[in-house]
Coordinates of C-alpha atoms in Angstrom, one line a residue:
M1 CA 11.1 14.2 38.4
P2 CA 10.1 12.7 41.9
P3 CA 10.8 8.9 42.2
R4 CA 7.1 8.1 42.5
Q5 CA 6.3 9.9 39.3
G6 CA 9.2 8.2 37.6
V7 CA 7.9 4.8 38.6
T8 CA 4.4 5.6 37.5
A9 CA 5.7 6.9 34.1
T10 CA 7.8 3.7 33.7
L11 CA 4.9 1.5 34.5
A12 CA 2.6 3.3 32.1
F13 CA 5.3 3.0 29.4
L14 CA 5.6 -0.7 30.0
R15 CA 1.9 -1.3 29.9
K16 CA 1.6 0.6 26.6
R17 CA 4.5 -1.4 25.1
S18 CA 3.0 -4.6 26.3
R19 CA -0.4 -3.9 24.7
T20 CA 1.3 -2.8 21.5
G21 CA 3.5 -6.0 21.5
L22 CA 0.5 -8.2 22.3
K23 CA -1.5 -6.7 19.4
R24 CA 1.4 -7.0 17.1
S25 CA 2.0 -10.7 18.1
S26 CA -1.7 -11.5 17.7
N27 CA -1.8 -10.0 14.2
S28 CA 1.3 -12.0 13.3
V29 CA -0.1 -15.5 14.1
V30 CA -0.9 -16.3 10.4
P31 CA 2.5 -15.1 9.0
A32 CA 4.4 -16.9 11.8
L33 CA 2.5 -20.1 11.1
Q34 CA 3.2 -19.8 7.3
M35 CA 6.9 -19.3 8.0
T36 CA 7.0 -22.2 10.4
V37 CA 5.3 -24.6 8.0
C38 CA 7.5 -23.4 5.1
A39 CA 10.8 -23.8 7.0
V40 CA 10.0 -27.1 8.6
G41 CA 8.4 -28.5 5.5
A42 CA 11.4 -27.6 3.3
Y43 CA 13.9 -29.0 5.9
A44 CA 11.9 -32.3 6.2
F45 CA 11.6 -32.6 2.4
A46 CA 15.3 -32.2 1.8
E47 CA 16.2 -34.5 4.7
E48 CA 13.6 -37.3 4.3
I49 CA 12.9 -37.2 0.5
L50 CA 16.3 -36.1 -0.9
G51 CA 18.3 -37.8 1.9
H52 CA 20.4 -34.7 2.7
S53 CA 22.0 -34.5 6.1
G54 CA 21.1 -31.4 8.1
P55 CA 19.7 -29.3 5.2
L56 CA 20.0 -26.0 7.0
F57 CA 20.0 -24.0 3.8
A58 CA 16.6 -25.4 2.9
A59 CA 15.0 -24.0 6.0
T60 CA 16.9 -20.7 6.0
S61 CA 16.3 -20.1 2.3
S62 CA 12.5 -20.7 2.6
M63 CA 12.2 -18.4 5.6
I64 CA 14.2 -15.6 3.9
S65 CA 12.3 -16.0 0.7
L66 CA 8.9 -15.9 2.4
G67 CA 9.9 -13.0 4.7
F68 CA 7.8 -11.6 7.5
S69 CA 5.2 -9.9 5.4
R70 CA 1.4 -10.0 5.7
D71 CA 1.0 -10.2 1.9
P72 CA 4.2 -11.4 0.3
R73 CA 4.4 -10.5 -3.3
I74 CA 5.4 -13.2 -5.9
R75 CA 8.1 -11.0 -7.4
R76 CA 9.6 -10.4 -4.0
V77 CA 9.6 -14.1 -3.1
L78 CA 11.1 -15.1 -6.4
E79 CA 13.7 -12.3 -6.2
V80 CA 14.8 -13.4 -2.7
A81 CA 14.6 -17.1 -3.6
I82 CA 16.7 -16.7 -6.7
G83 CA 19.2 -14.5 -4.8
C84 CA 19.6 -17.2 -2.1
T85 CA 20.0 -20.0 -4.7
L86 CA 22.4 -18.1 -6.9
G87 CA 24.4 -17.0 -3.9
I88 CA 24.8 -20.6 -2.6
S89 CA 25.5 -21.9 -6.1
V90 CA 28.2 -19.2 -6.7
G91 CA 29.7 -20.0 -3.3
D92 CA 29.7 -23.7 -4.1
L93 CA 31.2 -23.1 -7.5
L94 CA 34.0 -20.8 -6.3
L95 CA 34.6 -23.1 -3.4
T96 CA 35.7 -25.9 -5.7
F97 CA 38.3 -23.6 -7.3
F98 CA 39.6 -21.6 -4.4
G99 CA 38.9 -23.7 -1.3
T100 CA 38.0 -22.2 2.1
G101 CA 39.6 -19.3 4.1
L102 CA 39.3 -15.6 4.8
W103 CA 40.8 -14.4 1.5
Q104 CA 38.7 -16.9 -0.4
A105 CA 35.6 -15.6 1.4
A106 CA 36.6 -12.0 0.5
V107 CA 37.0 -12.9 -3.2
V108 CA 33.7 -14.8 -3.2
L109 CA 31.8 -12.0 -1.6
F110 CA 33.3 -9.4 -3.9
I111 CA 32.4 -11.4 -7.0
S112 CA 28.9 -12.3 -5.7
I113 CA 28.1 -8.6 -5.1
L114 CA 29.2 -7.6 -8.6
L115 CA 27.3 -10.5 -10.1
A116 CA 24.2 -9.5 -8.2
R117 CA 24.4 -5.9 -9.4
F118 CA 24.9 -7.1 -12.9
L119 CA 21.8 -9.3 -12.8
D120 CA 19.4 -7.1 -10.8
S121 CA 19.2 -3.6 -9.3
G122 CA 17.3 -4.7 -6.2
T123 CA 19.1 -4.3 -2.9
I124 CA 17.4 -7.4 -1.4
F125 CA 18.6 -9.5 -4.3
T126 CA 22.2 -8.3 -3.9
T127 CA 22.2 -8.8 -0.1
Q128 CA 20.9 -12.3 -0.3
L129 CA 23.2 -13.4 -3.0
G130 CA 26.3 -12.1 -1.2
L131 CA 25.3 -13.3 2.2
Q132 CA 24.5 -16.9 1.1
S133 CA 27.7 -17.2 -1.0
L134 CA 29.7 -16.0 2.0
L135 CA 28.1 -18.5 4.3
V136 CA 28.8 -21.4 1.9
V137 CA 32.5 -20.6 1.8
L138 CA 32.8 -20.1 5.6
L139 CA 30.7 -23.2 6.7
P140 CA 32.0 -26.7 6.4
A141 CA 31.0 -28.6 3.3
P142 CA 28.1 -31.1 3.7
E143 CA 28.5 -34.9 3.4
G144 CA 26.6 -35.0 0.1
G145 CA 29.1 -32.8 -1.7
P146 CA 29.3 -29.0 -2.2
F147 CA 26.3 -28.6 -4.5
T148 CA 24.0 -30.3 -2.0
R149 CA 23.4 -26.9 -0.5
S150 CA 22.4 -25.4 -3.8
V151 CA 19.6 -28.1 -4.1
D152 CA 18.5 -27.3 -0.5
A153 CA 18.2 -23.6 -1.5
I154 CA 16.1 -24.5 -4.5
V155 CA 13.8 -26.6 -2.3
G156 CA 13.5 -23.8 0.2
G157 CA 12.6 -21.3 -2.5
L158 CA 10.0 -23.6 -4.0
F159 CA 8.3 -24.2 -0.7
A160 CA 8.1 -20.4 -0.1
L161 CA 6.6 -19.9 -3.5
V162 CA 4.0 -22.7 -2.9
I163 CA 3.1 -21.2 0.5
T164 CA 2.7 -17.8 -1.1
V165 CA 0.4 -19.1 -3.8
L166 CA -1.7 -21.5 -1.8
L167 CA -1.9 -19.7 1.6
P168 CA -2.0 -16.0 1.1
R169 CA -4.1 -13.7 3.3
D170 CA -7.2 -12.1 1.8
P171 CA -5.6 -9.7 -0.8
R172 CA -8.5 -7.3 -0.4
R173 CA -7.8 -6.5 3.2
E174 CA -4.8 -4.2 3.0
P175 CA -6.1 -2.1 0.0
K176 CA -9.5 -1.6 1.6
T177 CA -7.9 -0.5 4.8
N178 CA -5.6 1.9 3.0
V179 CA -8.4 3.3 0.7
R180 CA -10.5 4.0 3.8
S181 CA -7.6 5.9 5.4
L182 CA -6.9 7.9 2.2
L183 CA -10.5 8.9 1.6
G184 CA -10.7 9.9 5.3
E185 CA -7.9 12.4 4.5
L186 CA -9.6 13.6 1.4
S187 CA -12.8 14.2 3.3
G188 CA -10.8 16.1 5.9
V189 CA -9.2 18.2 3.2
I190 CA -12.6 19.1 1.7
R191 CA -14.1 19.9 5.1
E192 CA -11.1 22.0 6.0
S193 CA -11.6 24.0 2.8
A194 CA -15.2 24.5 3.7
S195 CA -14.3 25.8 7.1
A196 CA -11.6 28.1 5.6
L197 CA -14.3 29.5 3.3
R198 CA -16.8 30.1 6.0
Q199 CA -14.3 31.7 8.3
S200 CA -12.5 33.6 5.5
D201 CA -9.3 32.1 6.8
S202 CA -6.7 31.7 4.1
T203 CA -4.3 30.0 6.5
L204 CA -6.8 27.3 7.0
A205 CA -7.1 26.9 3.3
W206 CA -3.3 26.6 3.0
H207 CA -3.4 23.9 5.7
A208 CA -5.9 22.0 3.6
L209 CA -3.5 22.3 0.6
V210 CA -0.6 20.9 2.7
R211 CA -2.8 18.1 4.0
A212 CA -3.8 17.2 0.4
R213 CA -0.1 17.2 -0.6
N214 CA 0.6 14.8 2.2
C215 CA -1.8 12.3 0.8
Q216 CA 0.7 11.4 -1.9
S217 CA 2.6 8.9 0.4
Q218 CA -0.6 7.2 1.3
L219 CA -1.6 7.0 -2.4
D220 CA 1.7 5.5 -3.3
T221 CA 1.4 2.9 -0.6
L222 CA -2.2 2.1 -1.7
T223 CA -1.1 1.8 -5.4
G224 CA 1.7 -0.6 -4.5
G225 CA -0.6 -2.7 -2.3
M226 CA -3.2 -2.8 -5.0
K227 CA -0.7 -4.3 -7.5
A228 CA 0.3 -6.9 -4.9
A229 CA -3.3 -7.7 -4.2
Q230 CA -4.1 -8.2 -7.8
E231 CA -1.0 -10.4 -8.2
V232 CA -2.1 -12.6 -5.4
A233 CA -5.7 -12.9 -6.7
R234 CA -4.4 -13.7 -10.2
I235 CA -2.3 -16.7 -9.0
S236 CA -4.0 -17.9 -5.9
P237 CA -6.9 -20.4 -6.5
A238 CA -8.5 -19.4 -3.2
Y239 CA -8.9 -15.7 -4.2
R240 CA -9.3 -15.8 -7.9
R241 CA -13.0 -15.1 -7.6
H242 CA -12.1 -11.6 -6.2
R243 CA -10.3 -10.4 -9.4
D244 CA -13.3 -8.4 -10.6
E245 CA -13.8 -6.7 -7.3
L246 CA -10.1 -5.8 -7.1
G247 CA -10.2 -4.5 -10.7
D248 CA -13.1 -2.2 -9.8
L249 CA -11.2 -1.1 -6.7
R250 CA -8.1 -0.3 -8.8
S251 CA -10.2 1.8 -11.2
A252 CA -11.7 3.7 -8.3
I253 CA -8.3 4.4 -6.9
E254 CA -7.2 5.9 -10.2
S255 CA -10.2 8.2 -10.1
I256 CA -9.4 9.1 -6.4
D257 CA -5.9 9.9 -7.4
L258 CA -7.2 12.5 -9.9
A259 CA -9.7 13.8 -7.2
I260 CA -6.8 14.4 -4.8
R261 CA -4.8 16.2 -7.4
N262 CA -7.8 18.4 -8.1
S263 CA -8.3 19.1 -4.4
R264 CA -4.8 20.5 -4.2
V265 CA -5.4 22.9 -7.1
F266 CA -8.8 23.9 -5.5
S267 CA -7.2 24.6 -2.1
R268 CA -4.5 26.7 -3.7
R269 CA -7.0 28.8 -5.6
L270 CA -9.2 29.0 -2.5
T271 CA -6.4 30.6 -0.6
S272 CA -6.2 33.4 -3.2
A273 CA -10.0 33.8 -3.4
I274 CA -10.2 34.3 0.4
N275 CA -7.2 36.8 0.4
H276 CA -9.0 38.9 -2.3
A277 CA -12.4 38.6 -0.7
A278 CA -13.8 37.4 -4.0
L279 CA -17.0 35.9 -2.7
T280 CA -20.2 37.4 -1.3
D281 CA -21.7 36.0 1.9
E282 CA -24.4 34.2 -0.1
A283 CA -21.8 32.6 -2.4
I284 CA -19.6 31.6 0.6
E285 CA -22.6 29.8 2.2
A286 CA -23.6 28.1 -1.0
L287 CA -20.1 26.9 -2.0
S288 CA -19.2 25.8 1.5
Q289 CA -22.4 23.8 1.7
S290 CA -21.4 22.1 -1.6
L291 CA -18.0 21.3 -0.1
E292 CA -19.6 19.8 3.0
D293 CA -22.0 17.7 0.9
T294 CA -19.0 16.5 -1.1
A295 CA -17.2 15.5 2.0
D296 CA -20.3 13.6 3.2
A297 CA -20.3 11.7 -0.1
V298 CA -16.6 10.9 0.2
D299 CA -17.3 9.3 3.6
A300 CA -20.0 7.2 2.0
L301 CA -17.6 6.3 -0.8
S302 CA -15.1 5.3 1.8
R303 CA -17.6 2.9 3.5
G304 CA -18.5 1.5 0.1
L305 CA -15.0 0.8 -1.2
S306 CA -13.8 -0.6 2.1
A307 CA -16.9 -2.8 2.9
G308 CA -16.4 -6.5 3.0
D309 CA -20.0 -7.3 2.4
A310 CA -21.2 -7.0 -1.2
A311 CA -24.7 -5.6 -0.2
E312 CA -23.1 -3.0 2.1
R313 CA -20.7 -2.0 -0.7
R314 CA -23.4 -1.5 -3.2
L315 CA -25.6 0.4 -0.8
N316 CA -22.9 2.9 0.1
L317 CA -21.6 3.3 -3.4
R318 CA -25.2 4.1 -4.5
R319 CA -25.5 6.6 -1.7
A320 CA -22.2 8.3 -2.6
R321 CA -23.3 8.5 -6.2
T322 CA -26.6 10.0 -5.4
E323 CA -25.1 12.6 -3.1
L324 CA -22.3 13.5 -5.5
A325 CA -24.8 13.8 -8.4
A326 CA -26.8 16.3 -6.3
V327 CA -23.7 18.4 -5.7
A328 CA -22.7 18.2 -9.4
T329 CA -26.1 19.4 -10.7
D330 CA -25.7 22.7 -8.7
L331 CA -22.1 23.4 -9.8
H332 CA -22.8 26.5 -11.8
P333 CA -21.8 30.0 -10.8
E334 CA -25.3 31.4 -11.1
T335 CA -26.8 28.6 -9.0
L336 CA -24.2 29.2 -6.3
D337 CA -24.7 33.0 -6.5
I338 CA -21.1 33.5 -7.6
S339 CA -19.9 36.2 -9.9
G340 CA -16.4 37.4 -10.8
L341 CA -13.5 35.5 -12.3
E342 CA -11.9 34.2 -9.0
G343 CA -15.2 32.8 -7.7
E344 CA -16.1 31.3 -11.1
G345 CA -12.6 29.7 -11.1
L346 CA -13.4 27.9 -7.9
V347 CA -16.5 26.4 -9.4
L348 CA -14.6 25.3 -12.5
L349 CA -12.0 23.6 -10.3
L350 CA -14.6 21.9 -8.1
R351 CA -16.4 20.4 -11.1
P352 CA -13.7 17.9 -12.2
L353 CA -13.1 16.9 -8.6
V354 CA -16.7 15.9 -8.2
V355 CA -16.7 14.1 -11.6
D356 CA -13.6 12.1 -10.5
L357 CA -15.4 11.1 -7.3
L358 CA -18.5 10.1 -9.3
S359 CA -16.2 7.9 -11.5
A360 CA -14.8 6.3 -8.3
T361 CA -18.4 5.1 -7.6
G362 CA -18.3 3.1 -10.8
L363 CA -19.6 5.5 -13.4
S364 CA -17.8 6.1 -16.6
H365 CA -16.3 9.6 -17.0
E366 CA -18.8 10.5 -19.6
D367 CA -21.8 9.5 -17.5
A368 CA -20.3 11.4 -14.5
A369 CA -19.7 14.5 -16.5
D370 CA -23.4 14.5 -17.7
Y371 CA -24.5 15.5 -14.2
L372 CA -22.8 18.8 -14.6
P373 CA -24.9 21.8 -15.8
R374 CA -23.8 23.4 -19.0
L375 CA -21.8 26.6 -18.6

C-alpha cells in the first residue's frame, strides 16, 4: 500500500474510532455519574459518620457492586456486594489466625474460592469473594482494627443497592429497543419467505429459515432484559407506575417467541413446497401477498411495542391488529386458490403464526383464533 493511502486509511480509522468513543462516552454519562456518587458517598459516609480512616474498601466495594451497567439488576448488585463483603470478612477472620504473608495469602485465597463455590455457582460471586479476601491479607491492617474493612464493604454494598433502587434508568428503554430489533428480523424473515415463493427459490427460503433460527440469541437477550426491567419497576418508586406496561410487553414477547418458532417451521416447509412445485401461479401470488401483508403488520406491531408515547403505542397496535385480522380471515386453502397437501400444509402453518402475532397486539388467544375461517 502506498504511504499516502496508508495515512488516509489510518486517519479514517482514527476518525471512526473517535466517533464511536465519543458516542460511547456520551451514552455513559448517567452510569458514570451514578458510580461516582455511589463511590464518593460510601467513602464519605464511612469516613465522616463512622470515623474510619481511609475507607478505601467502602468506595471499591460500592463501585464493584454497582458495576458499569446501564440497567444493573438487583440480584447482580446483591451478589457482588455480598461477595465483596464476605471476601473481606473471610480475609479479616483468617488474618487474625494466620497473620500476613505469601503462604497465608495462598491459604486465604484457596479457602475463599472453595467457600464461594459452596455458597453460589456464579463466577462473579466467586471472583469478588476471592479477590477481596486476598487484598485484605496483603494490605496493611487499618487503624480501627481488622474488621473495620468488613464494615466499609457493607457500607459500599448498601450504597450501591440504594443507588440501584432510587436512580435506575428507564427500565422500558432496553426491552423496547430489543423488541424493535427482534421484530425487524421477524419481518425480514417473512418478507424473505414471500420473495422465495414468488421467485420459486428454495435457497432463499432456506436463508429465511437460517435467519429465523438466528433470532434465538436476540430473543434470549430480550427475555433477560425484560426480567431485569420488571425487577427495576417493581422496586423503584420512580418507575413503579410502568409495571402494567412492562407486564403487557412481556406477554407480547411470549407471543412473539411462539411466532418466531412458527416462522422457522413455515420456512422449512416452504423450502420443500418450492422444490416440489406444489403451488400454482395463482396460489403463489395469493400466499406471497398474505406474507407481505403479515410483514407489514409486524412492522406496525414493532412501532407499537417500542413507542414511548401511549397514544402512538395504541394507534400502531390497533393498526397491526386490523392488518393481521385481515390476513387471518383469508387463511383458507380455497380462498388462497391452494390445493394439494403441501400447499394446504403451508396455510396450516401460517395460521398459528398469525394468531400468535394477533396475541402480541393484546388479544387473548381465543379472540385471535376467532378471526381464522373454519377449515
